[in-house]
Structure formats: structure tokens, C-alpha cells
Amino acid sequence: MMRIARFEFSEGARFQPGARKDDPNSVGQHIDLLRKQQHGELTPKDVVSDARNPNSPLHSFFEWDDGEAAEQYRLQQARGLIRSVVAIYTREDAPAVKMKAYVHVADPGAQHYREASHAMSQERTREMVLRRALDELIGWKRRYKDLQEFAQLIPVIDQLRDEISAPR
């Protein structure tokens, strides 16, 4: 039988400013304790409920100012809304094509969304969009590489990584 030896935060995990990230093992152990208390079925509501206690090791990972938390939630909703818009592009000589209308441009210090065809037509923003997409794909690979059903995708992801990362 396998058992968990320790807990860490995933590579690239992002937390709010002030989160106590120095002891991921105690955070993981605490979350696992909550899971056990819930008979193996942990929900985000269980985590937030526990984290309300200022003595919980999870407390610092949440925004407790209700006004700020509400604003952050609205920003998250806005991101979701932007990502959900699809544009239908037409030309006289071709059938209509559906595409995401906007892509996220991870410009350091000025992250934003840009109309997809414009972003992909500019070398600098195209590189940022492709880099982010590749990072997400590599993250997907890390999460699911042990599932036999997806094993045939791993070499394809590795080939894409090599092609996109190759110097131009």
C-alpha cells in the first residue's frame, strides 16, 4: 500500500501576498486531516470553513477583507467571461471559423488580454501566448503522465515542447 511521505506545493503555484508558503508539508497534512474528517470527501467549502480560524495553517492563504475578496472574485469572473467569448471569423472565399476572441498575454508587469488574431500576428505577443500555452500543456503532462490512458500523448507533448522551444 502506498502512503504519502510528505507534501510540497506544485511548481508554479501562486498564492496571495502574505501567504505562509514556508511549510507546505504542514499545509498538506492539515488539508489531509480535513479530508479524513470528511470521510475522504474534501470540498473547497470545508477548507474555507477551517481557514476562517486565524490559528489554522490555511488562514494566510485567503483574503479575509470581504471588500477585497469580493473584488478579487469579480476579477476572476471577468477573466472567465473574457476567456469564454468566441469570435466567428468570415471571409468570402472560405467557410466561417470559430476561435477564441481573446488570448491572455503574460507580459511581465502588464498582463492583459488581446484580440487573438492580432496577438498571434505580432512576434513578441505570439511568443508569450505560445510560451504560456506550452507551460500549461507541460503542467497538464505533469498532472496526468501516470495515467496509462494518456501515455501516447506524452511523446507528442515532448515533441511540441522541443519544436516551440527551439531557437529561431
PDB file of C-alpha atoms in Angstrom:
ATOM      1  CA  MET A   1       0.000   0.000   0.000  1.00  0.00           C
ATOM      2  CA  MET A   2       1.302   3.450  -0.907  1.00  0.00           C
ATOM      3  CA  ARG A   3       1.402   6.222   1.640  1.00  0.00           C
ATOM      4  CA  ILE A   4       2.190   9.915   1.457  1.00  0.00           C
ATOM      5  CA  ALA A   5       5.696  10.671   2.718  1.00  0.00           C
ATOM      6  CA  ARG A   6       5.326  14.474   2.677  1.00  0.00           C
ATOM      7  CA  PHE A   7       3.628  17.373   0.927  1.00  0.00           C
ATOM      8  CA  GLU A   8       5.008  20.181  -1.268  1.00  0.00           C
ATOM      9  CA  PHE A   9       3.445  22.975  -3.284  1.00  0.00           C
ATOM     10  CA  SER A  10       3.268  22.360  -7.010  1.00  0.00           C
ATOM     11  CA  GLU A  11       5.776  24.073  -9.245  1.00  0.00           C
ATOM     12  CA  GLY A  12       4.487  27.483 -10.248  1.00  0.00           C
ATOM     13  CA  ALA A  13       1.748  27.557  -7.590  1.00  0.00           C
ATOM     14  CA  ARG A  14       0.580  31.117  -6.964  1.00  0.00           C
ATOM     15  CA  PHE A  15      -0.761  32.363  -3.663  1.00  0.00           C
ATOM     16  CA  GLN A  16      -1.977  35.689  -2.379  1.00  0.00           C
ATOM     17  CA  PRO A  17       0.581  38.087  -0.891  1.00  0.00           C
ATOM     18  CA  GLY A  18       1.260  37.226   2.748  1.00  0.00           C
ATOM     19  CA  ALA A  19       0.506  33.523   2.395  1.00  0.00           C
ATOM     20  CA  ARG A  20       2.799  31.479   4.641  1.00  0.00           C
ATOM     21  CA  LYS A  21       4.363  29.249   1.982  1.00  0.00           C
ATOM     22  CA  ASP A  22       7.361  28.223   4.078  1.00  0.00           C
ATOM     23  CA  ASP A  23       5.848  24.954   5.356  1.00  0.00           C
ATOM     24  CA  PRO A  24       3.927  23.183   2.593  1.00  0.00           C
ATOM     25  CA  ASN A  25       4.108  19.910   4.496  1.00  0.00           C
ATOM     26  CA  SER A  26       2.049  21.212   7.420  1.00  0.00           C
ATOM     27  CA  VAL A  27      -0.467  22.727   4.985  1.00  0.00           C
ATOM     28  CA  GLY A  28      -0.763  19.402   3.162  1.00  0.00           C
ATOM     29  CA  GLN A  29      -1.064  17.467   6.421  1.00  0.00           C
ATOM     30  CA  HIS A  30      -3.781  19.813   7.651  1.00  0.00           C
ATOM     31  CA  ILE A  31      -5.750  19.525   4.398  1.00  0.00           C
ATOM     32  CA  ASP A  32      -5.395  15.748   4.565  1.00  0.00           C
ATOM     33  CA  LEU A  33      -6.706  15.805   8.148  1.00  0.00           C
ATOM     34  CA  LEU A  34      -9.739  17.759   6.921  1.00  0.00           C
ATOM     35  CA  ARG A  35     -10.241  15.177   4.175  1.00  0.00           C
ATOM     36  CA  LYS A  36     -10.188  12.373   6.717  1.00  0.00           C
ATOM     37  CA  GLN A  37     -12.634  14.242   8.952  1.00  0.00           C
ATOM     38  CA  GLN A  38     -14.965  14.432   5.958  1.00  0.00           C
ATOM     39  CA  HIS A  39     -14.744  10.665   5.359  1.00  0.00           C
ATOM     40  CA  GLY A  40     -12.438  11.125   2.359  1.00  0.00           C
ATOM     41  CA  GLU A  41     -14.581  13.680   0.523  1.00  0.00           C
ATOM     42  CA  LEU A  42     -12.959  17.112   0.847  1.00  0.00           C
ATOM     43  CA  THR A  43     -14.648  20.208  -0.595  1.00  0.00           C
ATOM     44  CA  PRO A  44     -13.428  23.802  -1.016  1.00  0.00           C
ATOM     45  CA  LYS A  45     -16.150  24.805   1.467  1.00  0.00           C
ATOM     46  CA  ASP A  46     -14.525  22.532   4.087  1.00  0.00           C
ATOM     47  CA  VAL A  47     -11.161  24.224   3.503  1.00  0.00           C
ATOM     48  CA  VAL A  48     -12.544  27.769   3.704  1.00  0.00           C
ATOM     49  CA  SER A  49     -14.527  26.906   6.826  1.00  0.00           C
ATOM     50  CA  ASP A  50     -11.382  25.647   8.563  1.00  0.00           C
ATOM     51  CA  ALA A  51      -9.251  28.530   7.275  1.00  0.00           C
ATOM     52  CA  ARG A  52     -11.568  31.108   8.899  1.00  0.00           C
ATOM     53  CA  ASN A  53      -9.853  30.245  12.193  1.00  0.00           C
ATOM     54  CA  PRO A  54      -6.807  32.564  12.484  1.00  0.00           C
ATOM     55  CA  ASN A  55      -4.897  29.674  14.105  1.00  0.00           C
ATOM     56  CA  SER A  56      -5.391  27.401  11.103  1.00  0.00           C
ATOM     57  CA  PRO A  57      -2.259  26.862   8.963  1.00  0.00           C
ATOM     58  CA  LEU A  58      -4.546  27.606   5.998  1.00  0.00           C
ATOM     59  CA  HIS A  59      -5.683  31.057   7.225  1.00  0.00           C
ATOM     60  CA  SER A  60      -2.964  33.121   5.487  1.00  0.00           C
ATOM     61  CA  PHE A  61      -3.795  31.638   2.083  1.00  0.00           C
ATOM     62  CA  PHE A  62      -7.109  33.534   1.945  1.00  0.00           C
ATOM     63  CA  GLU A  63      -8.191  37.146   1.682  1.00  0.00           C
ATOM     64  CA  TRP A  64     -10.325  37.943   4.733  1.00  0.00           C
ATOM     65  CA  ASP A  65     -11.190  41.530   3.908  1.00  0.00           C
ATOM     66  CA  ASP A  66     -14.657  40.997   2.420  1.00  0.00           C
ATOM     67  CA  GLY A  67     -14.462  44.043   0.154  1.00  0.00           C
ATOM     68  CA  GLU A  68     -11.103  42.973  -1.290  1.00  0.00           C
ATOM     69  CA  ALA A  69     -12.218  39.346  -1.582  1.00  0.00           C
ATOM     70  CA  ALA A  70     -15.359  40.412  -3.431  1.00  0.00           C
ATOM     71  CA  GLU A  71     -13.299  42.499  -5.840  1.00  0.00           C
ATOM     72  CA  GLN A  72     -10.876  39.617  -6.450  1.00  0.00           C
ATOM     73  CA  TYR A  73     -13.814  37.299  -7.107  1.00  0.00           C
ATOM     74  CA  ARG A  74     -15.257  39.786  -9.626  1.00  0.00           C
ATOM     75  CA  LEU A  75     -11.872  39.978 -11.367  1.00  0.00           C
ATOM     76  CA  GLN A  76     -11.828  36.169 -11.571  1.00  0.00           C
ATOM     77  CA  GLN A  77     -15.344  36.244 -13.028  1.00  0.00           C
ATOM     78  CA  ALA A  78     -14.205  38.874 -15.557  1.00  0.00           C
ATOM     79  CA  ARG A  79     -11.267  36.658 -16.599  1.00  0.00           C
ATOM     80  CA  GLY A  80     -13.681  33.770 -17.109  1.00  0.00           C
ATOM     81  CA  LEU A  81     -16.023  35.948 -19.129  1.00  0.00           C
ATOM     82  CA  ILE A  82     -13.209  37.204 -21.372  1.00  0.00           C
ATOM     83  CA  ARG A  83     -11.971  33.618 -21.913  1.00  0.00           C
ATOM     84  CA  SER A  84     -15.485  32.429 -22.826  1.00  0.00           C
ATOM     85  CA  VAL A  85     -16.014  34.806 -25.768  1.00  0.00           C
ATOM     86  CA  VAL A  86     -15.652  33.167 -29.167  1.00  0.00           C
ATOM     87  CA  ALA A  87     -15.403  35.108 -32.427  1.00  0.00           C
ATOM     88  CA  ILE A  88     -16.706  33.825 -35.724  1.00  0.00           C
ATOM     89  CA  TYR A  89     -14.395  34.988 -38.494  1.00  0.00           C
ATOM     90  CA  THR A  90     -15.645  35.049 -42.075  1.00  0.00           C
ATOM     91  CA  ARG A  91     -14.127  35.535 -45.494  1.00  0.00           C
ATOM     92  CA  GLU A  92     -15.794  35.408 -48.878  1.00  0.00           C
ATOM     93  CA  ASP A  93     -13.506  32.623 -50.091  1.00  0.00           C
ATOM     94  CA  ALA A  94     -13.641  30.333 -47.020  1.00  0.00           C
ATOM     95  CA  PRO A  95     -16.098  28.881 -44.547  1.00  0.00           C
ATOM     96  CA  ALA A  96     -16.619  30.647 -41.216  1.00  0.00           C
ATOM     97  CA  VAL A  97     -14.107  29.805 -38.484  1.00  0.00           C
ATOM     98  CA  LYS A  98     -14.726  29.897 -34.716  1.00  0.00           C
ATOM     99  CA  MET A  99     -11.847  30.960 -32.486  1.00  0.00           C
ATOM    100  CA  LYS A 100     -11.328  32.305 -29.018  1.00  0.00           C
ATOM    101  CA  ALA A 101     -11.762  36.037 -29.408  1.00  0.00           C
ATOM    102  CA  TYR A 102      -9.118  36.957 -26.836  1.00  0.00           C
ATOM    103  CA  VAL A 103      -5.911  35.384 -25.598  1.00  0.00           C
ATOM    104  CA  HIS A 104      -4.044  36.088 -22.395  1.00  0.00           C
ATOM    105  CA  VAL A 105      -0.720  37.851 -22.897  1.00  0.00           C
ATOM    106  CA  ALA A 106       1.562  37.235 -19.916  1.00  0.00           C
ATOM    107  CA  ASP A 107       3.532  40.434 -20.370  1.00  0.00           C
ATOM    108  CA  PRO A 108       5.610  40.846 -17.181  1.00  0.00           C
ATOM    109  CA  GLY A 109       4.084  43.606 -15.097  1.00  0.00           C
ATOM    110  CA  ALA A 110       1.266  44.258 -17.582  1.00  0.00           C
ATOM    111  CA  GLN A 111      -0.681  41.043 -18.112  1.00  0.00           C
ATOM    112  CA  HIS A 112      -3.677  41.571 -20.334  1.00  0.00           C
ATOM    113  CA  TYR A 113      -5.946  40.037 -22.966  1.00  0.00           C
ATOM    114  CA  ARG A 114      -5.594  40.859 -26.636  1.00  0.00           C
ATOM    115  CA  GLU A 115      -7.682  40.026 -29.683  1.00  0.00           C
ATOM    116  CA  ALA A 116      -6.399  36.594 -30.712  1.00  0.00           C
ATOM    117  CA  SER A 117      -5.512  37.175 -34.370  1.00  0.00           C
ATOM    118  CA  HIS A 118      -3.732  40.436 -33.504  1.00  0.00           C
ATOM    119  CA  ALA A 119      -1.748  38.819 -30.688  1.00  0.00           C
ATOM    120  CA  MET A 120      -0.728  35.933 -32.922  1.00  0.00           C
ATOM    121  CA  SER A 121       0.343  38.259 -35.745  1.00  0.00           C
ATOM    122  CA  GLN A 122       2.909  40.091 -33.594  1.00  0.00           C
ATOM    123  CA  GLU A 123       6.157  38.206 -32.944  1.00  0.00           C
ATOM    124  CA  ARG A 124       6.557  39.339 -29.319  1.00  0.00           C
ATOM    125  CA  THR A 125       2.983  38.616 -28.173  1.00  0.00           C
ATOM    126  CA  ARG A 126       2.812  35.419 -30.251  1.00  0.00           C
ATOM    127  CA  GLU A 127       5.858  34.137 -28.357  1.00  0.00           C
ATOM    128  CA  MET A 128       4.233  35.000 -25.000  1.00  0.00           C
ATOM    129  CA  VAL A 129       0.966  33.284 -25.915  1.00  0.00           C
ATOM    130  CA  LEU A 130       2.734  30.167 -27.206  1.00  0.00           C
ATOM    131  CA  ARG A 131       5.019  30.065 -24.127  1.00  0.00           C
ATOM    132  CA  ARG A 132       2.011  30.235 -21.790  1.00  0.00           C
ATOM    133  CA  ALA A 133       0.151  27.565 -23.757  1.00  0.00           C
ATOM    134  CA  LEU A 134       3.220  25.344 -23.700  1.00  0.00           C
ATOM    135  CA  ASP A 135       3.651  25.862 -19.936  1.00  0.00           C
ATOM    136  CA  GLU A 136       0.010  24.858 -19.416  1.00  0.00           C
ATOM    137  CA  LEU A 137       0.493  21.787 -21.613  1.00  0.00           C
ATOM    138  CA  ILE A 138       3.622  20.770 -19.679  1.00  0.00           C
ATOM    139  CA  GLY A 139       1.662  21.249 -16.441  1.00  0.00           C
ATOM    140  CA  TRP A 140      -1.070  19.003 -17.828  1.00  0.00           C
ATOM    141  CA  LYS A 141       1.586  16.419 -18.682  1.00  0.00           C
ATOM    142  CA  ARG A 142       2.976  16.541 -15.119  1.00  0.00           C
ATOM    143  CA  ARG A 143      -0.508  16.073 -13.627  1.00  0.00           C
ATOM    144  CA  TYR A 144      -1.592  13.208 -15.875  1.00  0.00           C
ATOM    145  CA  LYS A 145       1.608  11.464 -17.027  1.00  0.00           C
ATOM    146  CA  ASP A 146       0.930   8.477 -14.779  1.00  0.00           C
ATOM    147  CA  LEU A 147      -2.451   7.723 -16.367  1.00  0.00           C
ATOM    148  CA  GLN A 148      -1.905   4.940 -18.891  1.00  0.00           C
ATOM    149  CA  GLU A 149      -4.842   6.148 -20.979  1.00  0.00           C
ATOM    150  CA  PHE A 150      -2.880   9.291 -21.895  1.00  0.00           C
ATOM    151  CA  ALA A 151       0.555   7.708 -22.317  1.00  0.00           C
ATOM    152  CA  GLN A 152       0.559   8.127 -26.104  1.00  0.00           C
ATOM    153  CA  LEU A 153       0.215  11.911 -25.718  1.00  0.00           C
ATOM    154  CA  ILE A 154       3.434  12.319 -23.714  1.00  0.00           C
ATOM    155  CA  PRO A 155       5.813  11.973 -26.714  1.00  0.00           C
ATOM    156  CA  VAL A 156       3.646  14.400 -28.715  1.00  0.00           C
ATOM    157  CA  ILE A 157       3.828  16.971 -25.904  1.00  0.00           C
ATOM    158  CA  ASP A 158       7.604  16.493 -25.660  1.00  0.00           C
ATOM    159  CA  GLN A 159       7.957  16.979 -29.437  1.00  0.00           C
ATOM    160  CA  LEU A 160       5.869  20.164 -29.323  1.00  0.00           C
ATOM    161  CA  ARG A 161       7.949  21.447 -26.403  1.00  0.00           C
ATOM    162  CA  ASP A 162      11.153  20.857 -28.388  1.00  0.00           C
ATOM    163  CA  GLU A 163       9.755  22.496 -31.538  1.00  0.00           C
ATOM    164  CA  ILE A 164       8.397  25.579 -29.760  1.00  0.00           C
ATOM    165  CA  SER A 165      11.461  25.949 -27.515  1.00  0.00           C
ATOM    166  CA  ALA A 166      13.974  25.595 -30.364  1.00  0.00           C
ATOM    167  CA  PRO A 167      15.875  28.820 -31.111  1.00  0.00           C
ATOM    168  CA  ARG A 168      14.570  30.604 -34.204  1.00  0.00           C
TER     169      ARG A 168
END
